[in-house]
Coordinates of C-alpha atoms and ligand atoms in Angstrom, one line a residue:
M227 CA -1.4 -18.6 -16.4
K228 CA 1.7 -18.2 -14.3
G229 CA 2.8 -21.8 -14.1
K230 CA 6.4 -21.2 -14.9
M231 CA 7.3 -18.6 -12.2
K232 CA 9.8 -19.7 -9.6
Q233 CA 8.2 -20.7 -6.3
N234 CA 8.1 -17.8 -3.8
W235 CA 9.7 -15.5 -6.4
W236 CA 8.1 -12.5 -4.6
K237 CA 10.4 -13.0 -1.6
S238 CA 13.3 -11.4 -3.5
T239 CA 11.5 -8.9 -5.6
V240 CA 10.3 -5.3 -5.1
V241 CA 6.8 -4.2 -5.9
Y242 CA 6.0 -0.8 -7.4
Q243 CA 2.6 0.6 -6.7
I244 CA 0.9 2.7 -9.5
Y245 CA -2.1 4.9 -8.8
P246 CA -3.2 4.9 -12.4
R247 CA -5.2 8.2 -12.2
S248 CA -2.0 10.0 -11.4
F249 CA 0.8 8.2 -13.2
Q250 CA 0.7 9.1 -16.9
D251 CA -2.0 10.5 -19.1
S252 CA -1.9 9.6 -22.7
N253 CA -4.9 11.4 -24.2
G254 CA -4.9 14.8 -22.6
D255 CA -8.0 14.4 -20.4
G256 CA -5.9 15.1 -17.3
I257 CA -6.3 11.6 -16.0
G258 CA -3.7 8.9 -16.1
D259 CA -4.5 5.7 -18.0
L260 CA -3.3 2.3 -19.1
P261 CA -1.6 3.4 -22.4
G262 CA 0.2 6.0 -20.3
I263 CA 1.5 3.2 -18.1
V264 CA 2.6 1.2 -21.1
S265 CA 4.6 4.2 -22.3
R266 CA 6.5 4.3 -19.0
L267 CA 7.4 0.6 -18.6
D268 CA 11.0 1.2 -19.5
Y269 CA 11.4 3.5 -16.6
L270 CA 10.1 0.8 -14.3
K271 CA 12.4 -1.8 -15.9
E272 CA 15.3 0.5 -15.2
L273 CA 14.3 0.7 -11.6
G274 CA 14.4 -3.1 -11.6
I275 CA 11.1 -3.9 -9.9
G276 CA 9.5 -7.3 -10.5
A277 CA 5.8 -6.5 -10.1
V278 CA 3.4 -3.5 -10.4
W279 CA 0.4 -3.2 -8.1
L280 CA -2.2 -1.2 -10.0
S281 CA -4.8 0.5 -7.9
P282 CA -8.2 -0.4 -9.3
V283 CA -8.8 0.1 -13.0
C284 CA -12.1 -1.8 -13.4
R285 CA -15.3 -0.1 -14.4
S286 CA -16.4 2.2 -11.6
P287 CA -18.4 5.3 -11.0
Q288 CA -15.3 6.6 -9.1
A289 CA -17.0 7.5 -5.8
D290 CA -13.8 6.4 -4.1
N291 CA -11.4 6.6 -7.1
G292 CA -12.1 3.1 -8.4
Y293 CA -12.5 1.3 -5.0
D294 CA -16.2 1.1 -5.9
I295 CA -16.4 -1.4 -8.7
S296 CA -19.4 -1.8 -11.0
D297 CA -17.9 -4.4 -13.4
Y298 CA -15.0 -6.6 -12.2
Q299 CA -14.4 -7.9 -15.7
D300 CA -14.1 -4.7 -17.7
I301 CA -11.8 -1.6 -17.6
D302 CA -13.1 1.8 -16.8
P303 CA -13.3 4.0 -19.9
L304 CA -11.3 6.6 -18.0
F305 CA -8.3 4.2 -18.0
G306 CA -8.8 2.5 -21.4
K307 CA -10.1 -0.8 -22.7
L308 CA -9.6 -4.5 -21.9
E309 CA -7.2 -4.7 -24.9
D310 CA -5.1 -2.0 -23.2
M311 CA -4.9 -4.2 -20.2
D312 CA -3.9 -7.2 -22.3
L313 CA -1.2 -5.1 -23.9
L314 CA 0.0 -3.9 -20.5
I315 CA 0.3 -7.4 -19.2
K316 CA 2.2 -8.5 -22.3
E317 CA 4.6 -5.6 -22.5
A318 CA 5.3 -5.7 -18.7
E319 CA 6.0 -9.5 -19.0
K320 CA 8.5 -8.8 -21.7
R321 CA 10.4 -6.6 -19.2
G322 CA 10.1 -9.2 -16.4
I323 CA 7.3 -7.4 -14.6
Q324 CA 4.1 -9.0 -13.3
I325 CA 0.9 -7.1 -13.0
I326 CA -0.9 -7.2 -9.7
L327 CA -4.6 -6.4 -9.9
D328 CA -6.3 -4.6 -7.0
L329 CA -9.4 -6.6 -6.1
V330 CA -12.0 -4.9 -4.0
L331 CA -14.1 -7.8 -2.7
N332 CA -15.4 -6.5 0.5
H333 CA -17.9 -4.3 -1.3
S334 CA -19.0 -3.4 -4.8
S335 CA -20.3 -0.1 -6.2
N336 CA -24.0 0.7 -5.5
R337 CA -24.2 0.8 -9.4
H338 CA -23.1 -2.8 -9.8
P339 CA -25.8 -4.7 -11.6
W340 CA -26.0 -7.0 -8.5
F341 CA -26.8 -4.2 -6.3
L342 CA -29.3 -2.6 -8.7
E343 CA -31.1 -5.9 -8.7
A344 CA -30.7 -6.5 -5.0
K345 CA -32.5 -3.3 -4.0
K346 CA -35.5 -4.0 -6.2
S347 CA -37.2 -6.4 -3.8
R348 CA -36.5 -8.7 -0.9
E349 CA -37.3 -11.7 -3.2
N350 CA -34.9 -10.7 -5.9
P351 CA -32.3 -13.5 -6.5
Y352 CA -29.5 -10.9 -5.9
H353 CA -31.0 -9.5 -2.7
D354 CA -28.8 -11.8 -0.6
Y355 CA -25.6 -10.7 -2.3
Y356 CA -25.6 -7.8 0.2
I357 CA -26.3 -7.4 3.9
W358 CA -29.8 -6.1 4.8
R359 CA -31.6 -5.5 8.0
D360 CA -35.2 -4.5 8.8
G361 CA -35.8 -1.3 10.6
E362 CA -37.7 1.9 10.7
E363 CA -36.6 5.0 8.8
G364 CA -34.4 7.0 11.0
C365 CA -33.7 4.1 13.4
P366 CA -30.8 2.1 11.9
P367 CA -30.2 -1.4 13.3
N368 CA -27.3 -0.2 15.4
D369 CA -24.9 2.7 15.8
M370 CA -22.1 1.4 13.7
R371 CA -20.2 4.1 11.8
G372 CA -18.6 4.0 8.3
V373 CA -14.8 4.3 8.0
F374 CA -15.3 7.6 6.2
G375 CA -17.8 8.9 8.7
G376 CA -21.6 8.8 9.0
S377 CA -23.8 5.7 9.8
A378 CA -22.8 2.3 8.3
W379 CA -26.5 1.7 7.5
E380 CA -28.4 3.2 4.5
W381 CA -32.1 3.1 4.3
V382 CA -33.8 2.0 1.0
P383 CA -37.4 3.2 1.3
E384 CA -38.7 1.1 -1.6
I385 CA -38.1 -2.2 0.3
R386 CA -38.0 -0.7 3.8
Q387 CA -34.6 -2.1 4.7
Y388 CA -31.2 -0.9 5.6
Y389 CA -28.1 -2.1 3.8
F390 CA -24.7 -2.3 5.5
H391 CA -21.6 -0.4 4.2
Q392 CA -18.3 -0.1 6.0
F393 CA -17.1 2.7 3.6
T394 CA -19.2 5.2 1.7
V395 CA -22.9 4.7 0.9
E396 CA -21.8 4.1 -2.7
Q397 CA -19.9 1.0 -1.4
P398 CA -22.4 -1.6 -0.2
D399 CA -20.8 -4.6 1.6
L400 CA -21.0 -7.9 -0.2
N401 CA -22.4 -10.8 1.7
W402 CA -19.7 -13.5 1.9
E403 CA -22.0 -15.8 3.7
N404 CA -23.8 -16.3 0.5
P405 CA -22.0 -19.2 -1.5
K406 CA -23.3 -17.7 -4.8
V407 CA -21.3 -14.5 -4.1
R408 CA -18.2 -16.5 -3.5
E409 CA -18.7 -18.5 -6.7
E410 CA -19.1 -15.4 -8.8
I411 CA -15.9 -14.0 -7.3
Y412 CA -13.8 -17.1 -7.9
E413 CA -15.0 -17.3 -11.5
M414 CA -14.1 -13.6 -12.0
I415 CA -10.6 -14.1 -10.5
N416 CA -9.9 -17.2 -12.6
W417 CA -10.9 -15.2 -15.7
W418 CA -8.2 -12.6 -14.8
I419 CA -5.6 -15.4 -14.0
D420 CA -6.3 -16.8 -17.5
R421 CA -5.7 -13.3 -19.0
G422 CA -2.1 -13.4 -17.5
I423 CA -2.5 -11.4 -14.3
G424 CA 0.5 -12.2 -12.0
G425 CA -1.2 -11.5 -8.7
F426 CA -3.7 -9.8 -6.6
R427 CA -3.9 -7.2 -3.9
L428 CA -6.9 -7.9 -1.8
D429 CA -8.5 -4.7 -0.5
V430 CA -9.5 -4.8 3.2
L431 CA -9.2 -8.6 3.2
D432 CA -9.6 -8.7 7.0
Q433 CA -13.0 -7.1 6.7
I434 CA -14.9 -9.4 4.4
A435 CA -16.3 -11.7 7.1
K436 CA -18.2 -9.1 9.0
E437 CA -21.0 -9.7 11.5
P438 CA -22.7 -6.4 11.8
D439 CA -25.2 -7.6 14.5
K440 CA -22.2 -8.3 16.8
K441 CA -20.5 -5.1 15.4
I442 CA -17.6 -7.3 14.1
T443 CA -15.9 -6.0 11.0
R444 CA -12.3 -7.1 11.2
N445 CA -11.1 -10.7 11.7
G446 CA -14.6 -12.1 11.8
P447 CA -15.0 -15.8 13.0
L448 CA -15.4 -17.1 9.4
L449 CA -12.6 -15.0 7.9
H450 CA -10.0 -17.7 7.5
T451 CA -12.5 -20.2 6.2
Y452 CA -13.4 -17.8 3.4
I453 CA -9.8 -16.9 2.6
K454 CA -8.7 -20.6 2.5
E455 CA -11.5 -21.4 0.1
L456 CA -10.8 -18.4 -2.0
S457 CA -7.1 -19.3 -2.2
R458 CA -7.8 -23.0 -3.0
R459 CA -10.2 -22.1 -5.8
T460 CA -8.1 -19.4 -7.4
F461 CA -4.7 -18.3 -6.3
Q462 CA -3.2 -21.8 -5.9
R463 CA -3.5 -22.4 -9.6
G464 CA -0.1 -20.8 -10.2
E465 CA 2.8 -19.0 -8.6
L466 CA 0.9 -15.8 -8.0
I467 CA 1.8 -13.0 -5.6
T468 CA -1.2 -12.3 -3.3
V469 CA -1.3 -9.5 -0.8
G470 CA -3.9 -9.1 1.8
E471 CA -4.5 -5.6 3.0
A472 CA -5.3 -6.1 6.7
W473 CA -5.5 -3.1 9.1
G474 CA -6.6 -5.7 11.6
A475 CA -3.7 -8.1 11.2
T476 CA -1.8 -8.8 14.5
I477 CA 1.4 -10.6 15.1
E478 CA -0.7 -13.5 16.4
N479 CA -3.0 -13.9 13.3
A480 CA -0.6 -12.7 10.6
P481 CA 1.0 -16.2 10.3
V482 CA -2.5 -17.6 9.5
Y483 CA -3.0 -15.2 6.6
S484 CA 0.5 -15.7 5.3
N485 CA 1.2 -19.3 6.2
P486 CA 4.2 -20.5 4.3
D487 CA 2.2 -23.5 3.2
G488 CA 0.4 -21.2 0.8
S489 CA -3.1 -21.9 2.1
E490 CA -4.1 -18.3 2.2
V491 CA -2.1 -15.4 0.7
S492 CA 1.6 -14.7 0.1
M493 CA 1.8 -11.8 2.5
V494 CA 0.0 -9.4 4.8
F495 CA 0.1 -5.7 4.3
Q496 CA -0.4 -4.4 7.8
F497 CA -0.2 -0.9 9.3
E498 CA 0.9 -1.0 12.9
H499 CA 4.2 0.8 12.3
I500 CA 2.6 3.5 10.2
N501 CA 0.0 4.7 12.6
L502 CA 2.4 5.8 15.4
D503 CA 2.2 9.5 14.8
Q504 CA -1.3 9.9 16.0
K505 CA -2.6 10.6 19.5
P506 CA -3.4 7.4 21.4
G507 CA -7.1 6.7 21.2
G508 CA -7.5 9.4 18.5
E509 CA -8.0 9.3 14.8
K510 CA -5.3 9.7 12.1
W511 CA -6.1 13.5 12.1
D512 CA -5.1 13.9 15.7
L513 CA -1.4 14.5 15.1
A514 CA 1.4 13.5 17.4
S515 CA 5.1 13.3 16.8
L516 CA 6.8 10.0 16.0
D517 CA 8.5 8.2 18.9
L518 CA 11.4 6.5 17.2
V519 CA 12.0 4.0 20.0
K520 CA 8.4 2.9 19.6
L521 CA 8.7 2.6 15.8
K522 CA 11.8 0.3 16.3
E523 CA 9.9 -1.8 18.8
V524 CA 6.9 -2.3 16.5
L525 CA 9.1 -3.2 13.5
E526 CA 11.2 -5.5 15.5
K527 CA 8.1 -7.3 16.8
W528 CA 7.0 -8.0 13.2
Q529 CA 10.5 -8.9 12.0
K530 CA 11.0 -11.5 14.8
G531 CA 7.4 -12.6 15.1
L532 CA 7.0 -13.6 11.4
Y533 CA 10.4 -15.1 11.0
Q534 CA 9.9 -18.4 9.2
K535 CA 6.2 -18.3 10.2
G536 CA 4.8 -15.9 7.6
W537 CA 5.6 -13.0 5.3
N538 CA 5.2 -9.2 5.6
S539 CA 5.0 -6.3 3.2
L540 CA 7.5 -3.5 3.8
F541 CA 6.2 0.0 3.1
W542 CA 6.2 3.6 4.1
D543 CA 3.8 5.0 1.5
N544 CA 0.8 4.1 -0.5
H545 CA -2.2 5.9 -2.0
D546 CA -3.8 6.3 1.4
L547 CA -0.8 7.6 3.3
P548 CA 1.2 10.9 3.2
R549 CA 4.6 11.1 1.6
I550 CA 7.2 9.6 3.9
V551 CA 9.9 12.2 3.3
S552 CA 7.6 14.9 4.5
R553 CA 6.3 12.8 7.3
W554 CA 9.3 11.2 9.0
G555 CA 12.1 12.7 7.0
N556 CA 13.0 16.3 6.2
D557 CA 11.5 17.6 2.9
K558 CA 13.6 20.8 3.0
E559 CA 17.4 20.9 3.4
Y560 CA 17.8 17.1 3.8
R561 CA 15.2 15.9 1.4
A562 CA 17.5 13.6 -0.6
E563 CA 19.5 12.4 2.4
S564 CA 16.4 11.6 4.5
A565 CA 14.6 10.0 1.6
K566 CA 17.5 7.7 1.1
M567 CA 17.8 7.0 4.8
L568 CA 14.2 6.0 5.1
A569 CA 14.5 3.7 2.0
T570 CA 17.6 2.0 3.5
V571 CA 15.9 1.2 6.8
L572 CA 12.9 -0.3 5.0
H573 CA 14.7 -2.2 2.3
G574 CA 17.2 -3.7 4.8
M575 CA 14.4 -5.7 6.5
Q576 CA 12.7 -9.0 5.8
G577 CA 9.6 -8.9 3.7
T578 CA 8.6 -7.7 0.2
P579 CA 9.4 -4.0 -0.2
Y580 CA 6.8 -1.7 -1.9
I581 CA 7.7 1.5 -3.6
Y582 CA 4.8 3.9 -4.1
Q583 CA 5.0 6.0 -7.3
G584 CA 7.2 9.0 -6.8
E585 CA 8.7 7.8 -3.6
E586 CA 11.7 6.8 -5.6
L587 CA 12.1 10.5 -6.5
G588 CA 11.6 11.8 -3.0
M589 CA 8.3 13.4 -3.9
T590 CA 6.7 15.4 -1.1
N591 CA 3.4 16.3 0.5
I592 CA 1.4 19.2 -0.9
K593 CA -0.8 21.9 0.7
L594 CA -4.1 22.3 -1.2
S595 CA -7.0 24.6 -0.7
M596 CA -10.4 23.1 0.2
D597 CA -11.7 23.6 -3.3
Q598 CA -8.8 21.6 -4.7
Y599 CA -9.0 18.6 -2.4
Q600 CA -10.8 15.7 -4.2
D601 CA -10.6 12.7 -1.8
V602 CA -13.9 11.6 -0.3
E603 CA -12.3 10.9 3.1
T604 CA -10.8 14.4 3.2
L605 CA -14.1 16.1 2.2
N606 CA -16.1 14.1 4.8
M607 CA -13.6 14.8 7.5
Y608 CA -13.7 18.6 6.8
K609 CA -17.5 18.7 7.0
E610 CA -17.5 16.6 10.1
R611 CA -14.9 18.4 12.0
M612 CA -16.2 21.9 11.0
A613 CA -19.6 20.8 12.4
Q614 CA -17.9 19.5 15.6
G615 CA -16.4 23.0 16.1
Y616 CA -12.7 22.3 15.3
S617 CA -10.9 25.4 14.1
R618 CA -10.3 25.7 10.4
E619 CA -6.6 26.0 11.1
S620 CA -6.4 22.7 13.0
I621 CA -8.4 21.0 10.3
M622 CA -6.1 22.3 7.5
E623 CA -3.0 21.3 9.6
S624 CA -4.3 17.7 9.8
L625 CA -5.0 17.6 6.1
Y626 CA -1.6 19.0 5.1
A627 CA -0.1 16.2 7.2
K628 CA -2.4 13.3 6.4
S629 CA -4.9 13.9 3.5
R630 CA -4.8 11.0 1.1
D631 CA -4.4 13.6 -1.7
N632 CA -0.8 14.1 -0.6
A633 CA 0.1 10.9 -2.3
R634 CA -2.2 11.3 -5.3
T635 CA -0.8 14.4 -7.0
P636 CA 0.5 13.6 -10.5
M637 CA 3.8 11.8 -11.0
Q638 CA 6.6 14.3 -11.7
W639 CA 8.3 13.1 -14.9
D640 CA 10.1 16.2 -16.1
D641 CA 10.2 20.0 -15.7
S642 CA 7.8 20.8 -18.6
Q643 CA 4.3 22.0 -18.1
H644 CA 2.3 19.8 -15.7
A645 CA 5.5 17.8 -15.1
G646 CA 5.0 15.8 -18.3
F647 CA 2.0 14.1 -16.7
T648 CA -0.6 15.4 -19.1
E649 CA -1.1 17.8 -22.0
G650 CA -4.5 18.8 -20.5
T651 CA -5.5 20.0 -17.1
P652 CA -4.5 17.5 -14.4
W653 CA -7.4 16.2 -12.3
L654 CA -5.4 17.1 -9.1
P655 CA -2.8 19.9 -9.1
V656 CA 0.8 18.9 -9.8
N657 CA 3.1 19.7 -6.8
P658 CA 4.8 23.1 -7.7
N659 CA 8.2 21.6 -6.8
Y660 CA 8.1 19.5 -10.0
T661 CA 10.7 21.8 -11.6
E662 CA 13.2 20.6 -9.0
I663 CA 11.9 17.1 -8.2
N664 CA 11.3 15.0 -11.3
A665 CA 12.3 11.7 -13.0
A666 CA 14.2 13.3 -16.0
S667 CA 16.7 15.0 -13.7
Q668 CA 17.3 11.9 -11.6
T669 CA 17.5 8.9 -13.8
G670 CA 20.9 9.8 -15.2
D671 CA 22.3 11.1 -11.9
P672 CA 24.2 8.5 -9.9
D673 CA 23.6 10.5 -6.7
S674 CA 19.9 10.9 -7.1
V675 CA 17.2 9.4 -4.9
F676 CA 16.1 7.4 -8.0
S677 CA 19.6 5.8 -8.5
Y678 CA 19.7 5.0 -4.8
Y679 CA 16.4 3.1 -4.9
K680 CA 17.6 1.4 -8.1
T681 CA 20.7 0.1 -6.1
L682 CA 18.5 -1.1 -3.2
V683 CA 16.2 -3.0 -5.6
G684 CA 19.3 -4.6 -7.2
L685 CA 20.7 -5.6 -3.8
R686 CA 17.5 -7.5 -2.9
K687 CA 18.0 -9.7 -5.9
E688 CA 21.7 -10.2 -5.3
Y689 CA 21.9 -10.7 -1.5
E690 CA 19.9 -13.6 -0.1
I691 CA 20.6 -12.3 3.4
L692 CA 18.1 -9.5 2.7
A693 CA 15.3 -11.9 2.1
E694 CA 16.3 -14.6 4.5
G695 CA 18.6 -13.2 7.2
E696 CA 17.5 -13.2 10.9
F697 CA 16.9 -9.7 12.4
E698 CA 18.6 -8.3 15.5
L699 CA 17.9 -4.8 16.7
I700 CA 20.8 -2.8 18.2
C701 CA 20.9 0.5 20.0
R702 CA 17.4 -0.2 21.1
E703 CA 16.9 2.8 23.4
D704 CA 18.7 5.3 21.2
P705 CA 16.2 8.1 20.3
D706 CA 17.9 9.1 17.1
I707 CA 19.5 5.9 15.6
F708 CA 17.7 3.0 13.9
A709 CA 20.3 0.2 13.5
Y710 CA 20.0 -3.6 13.2
V711 CA 22.0 -6.6 12.1
R712 CA 20.8 -9.4 9.8
T713 CA 22.5 -12.8 9.9
L714 CA 22.4 -15.7 7.5
G715 CA 25.0 -18.5 8.0
N716 CA 28.4 -17.0 7.9
Q717 CA 27.1 -13.7 6.5
K718 CA 26.1 -10.5 8.4
L719 CA 24.6 -7.3 7.3
L720 CA 24.6 -4.0 9.3
V721 CA 22.0 -1.3 8.6
A722 CA 22.5 2.0 10.4
A723 CA 20.5 5.2 10.1
N724 CA 20.2 8.5 11.8
F725 CA 16.6 9.6 11.9
H726 CA 17.3 13.2 12.8
G727 CA 19.0 16.3 11.5
T728 CA 21.8 16.5 14.0
E729 CA 25.1 14.6 14.4
V730 CA 24.9 11.7 16.8
P731 CA 27.6 9.4 18.2
F732 CA 27.6 5.9 16.7
S733 CA 30.3 3.2 16.7
I734 CA 30.3 0.6 14.0
P735 CA 30.3 -2.8 15.7
L736 CA 33.7 -4.4 15.5
E737 CA 32.7 -7.2 13.2
F738 CA 31.8 -4.6 10.5
D739 CA 34.7 -2.3 11.2
K740 CA 37.9 -4.2 10.8
E741 CA 38.7 -6.7 8.1
E742 CA 40.2 -9.5 10.2
G743 CA 41.7 -12.9 9.4
K744 CA 39.3 -14.4 6.9
R745 CA 36.5 -11.8 7.2
K746 CA 35.6 -9.7 4.2
I747 CA 33.7 -6.4 4.6
R748 CA 31.9 -4.4 1.9
T749 CA 29.8 -1.2 2.1
L750 CA 26.8 -2.0 -0.1
I751 CA 25.2 1.5 -0.1
R752 CA 25.4 4.8 1.7
N753 CA 24.0 8.3 1.4
Y754 CA 27.2 10.3 2.2
P755 CA 30.4 9.9 0.1
D756 CA 32.3 8.4 3.0
T757 CA 31.8 7.4 6.6
E758 CA 33.0 9.5 9.6
P759 CA 34.4 7.4 12.5
G760 CA 32.3 7.5 15.7
M761 CA 29.3 9.3 14.4
L762 CA 26.3 9.6 12.1
R763 CA 25.8 12.9 10.3
P764 CA 22.2 14.3 9.7
Y765 CA 20.1 11.5 8.2
E766 CA 23.2 9.5 7.5
T767 CA 22.7 5.8 6.6
F768 CA 24.6 2.8 5.3
M769 CA 24.5 -0.9 4.8
I770 CA 27.7 -2.9 5.5
F771 CA 28.0 -6.6 4.6
A772 CA 30.5 -8.9 6.3
E773 CA 31.4 -12.5 5.4
Q774 CA 33.5 -15.0 7.2
G775 CA 35.5 -17.1 4.8
E776 CA 36.6 -20.7 5.3
Ligands
LIG916 O1 -8.3 1.1 2.4 C1 -8.8 0.6 3.7 C2 -9.0 1.5 4.8 O2 -9.4 1.1 5.8 C3 -8.7 2.9 4.4 O3 -9.8 3.5 4.0 C4 -8.1 3.7 5.6 O4 -8.9 3.6 6.7 C5 -8.0 5.1 5.2 O5 -7.5 5.2 3.9 C6 -7.0 5.8 6.1 O6 -6.9 7.1 5.7 C7 -8.7 0.5 1.3 C8 -8.1 1.3 0.1 O7 -6.7 1.3 0.2 C9 -8.7 2.7 0.1 O8 -8.1 3.5 -0.9 C10 -10.2 2.6 -0.1 O9 -10.8 3.9 0.1 C11 -10.8 1.6 1.0 O10 -10.1 0.4 1.1 C12 -12.2 1.2 0.5 O11 -12.2 0.4 -0.6
LIG917 CA1 -6.3 9.9 -19.9

């Protein structure tokens, strides 16, 4: 158990997310696994991160790549054995890295023994572990839709009832109203804590307290009662890092989830900033360009709104999102510059930064053909939009920009066959640009995107102002520049960034420009070798620290 960790240690650390399937294969079956991760721990140590969030590795039929769990207390054979997990925890710990387990508690797999029992009869002791409604075949209880398309209700003819599922039919929703379900969950979590797990990422935490009759899925009335009980019975046993994925978190309720008193979880992982490039009222597939002024406004709202009231996660990427350098940077002539710029803007703010595997190399999106895409969301969307009469071109355009498989192509380790990811055939194609973009060519190069991330991770540990400083946006209406100042006591930090590929005028505020009297000024990081007075060059960025002496 993690009794000896410093309180709130996660406020000055950086988390690295691993999508195990795509990180490192060790046995040639084309699928990444736990021994593969162990073999790459030194790479993570060099980067300097303090925790690894592992996307699900528990036993699963893989209908949604592990987000459909059939045994919460075992490892899927695809990824290894329980002993491999024990070894990973131990070897990571030796390198100062905590392992964060991805807990999918909103739903289980439809092949979980609980569900297999539950659907046998209405009297079965496990029946109430899930959410059932009477009805007639073909007439579901209401018109609710699943997140990945289709009805949210599935008919089970044997017992003449519908069950509720917010995601695929293979992911029946668990019934949190049932105290037996909650007890089973606490017991399982405590078992993992005793095994040495350093924290948990809670999948769709805002959706566990659903009330389908009222069509409520997010932020249900009992949500915070459940989270508080969950936290008290499990997380509060040690200094764990707990992260609640919450698409429904708002600036009003986020302080409840992430209350500094530790009554719920350490931090929220919310998405308001990352959904801005879609048409208002549309879906993520309805593409729109990013309005930088709007992005600044949203991030400012979260920076100010949670200050001393809660804690946020800082991220551009994860396994559900496209690659940020292709999305809001420039993955062609300014790939390295724009990757570094985006990293600077993010890592300069308050919160716990997350790096998604390959982001630290500036990995990019990929264009796949329909027979290569694997993701269930992508496949469903294609079918649905074809049936609705969208053109094939527009569908492919949306997938190139937003398919979850963009983030899931194998990690690019070196320029050997399959990028050093596997000796077999990778489950999803490797991005052909691996010969140019790979870890081996970047780790020793002081100018690489990797080295830049490494510096940012180090700065977070060294400068308290990054974790604690107050946030002030400057150049608010500027359509090209993202700049802000952080303040902590007699220290100040300027972060400036040009989001576009042209030169723009910018004057460094005086307090960061001239060393005066007792003021000391230091450039902490920048993506050009020097600074040019009065302007920012394409995607230029820097961080300047100023301290007033006695
Ligand atoms: O994601 C929650 C979620 O709402 C996403 O499915 C999101 O709507 C979608 O990815 C946008 O493209 C979590 C996991 O991160 C995701 O991988 C799982 O598929 C999902 O829960 C179900 O467990
Ligand atoms: Ca493997």
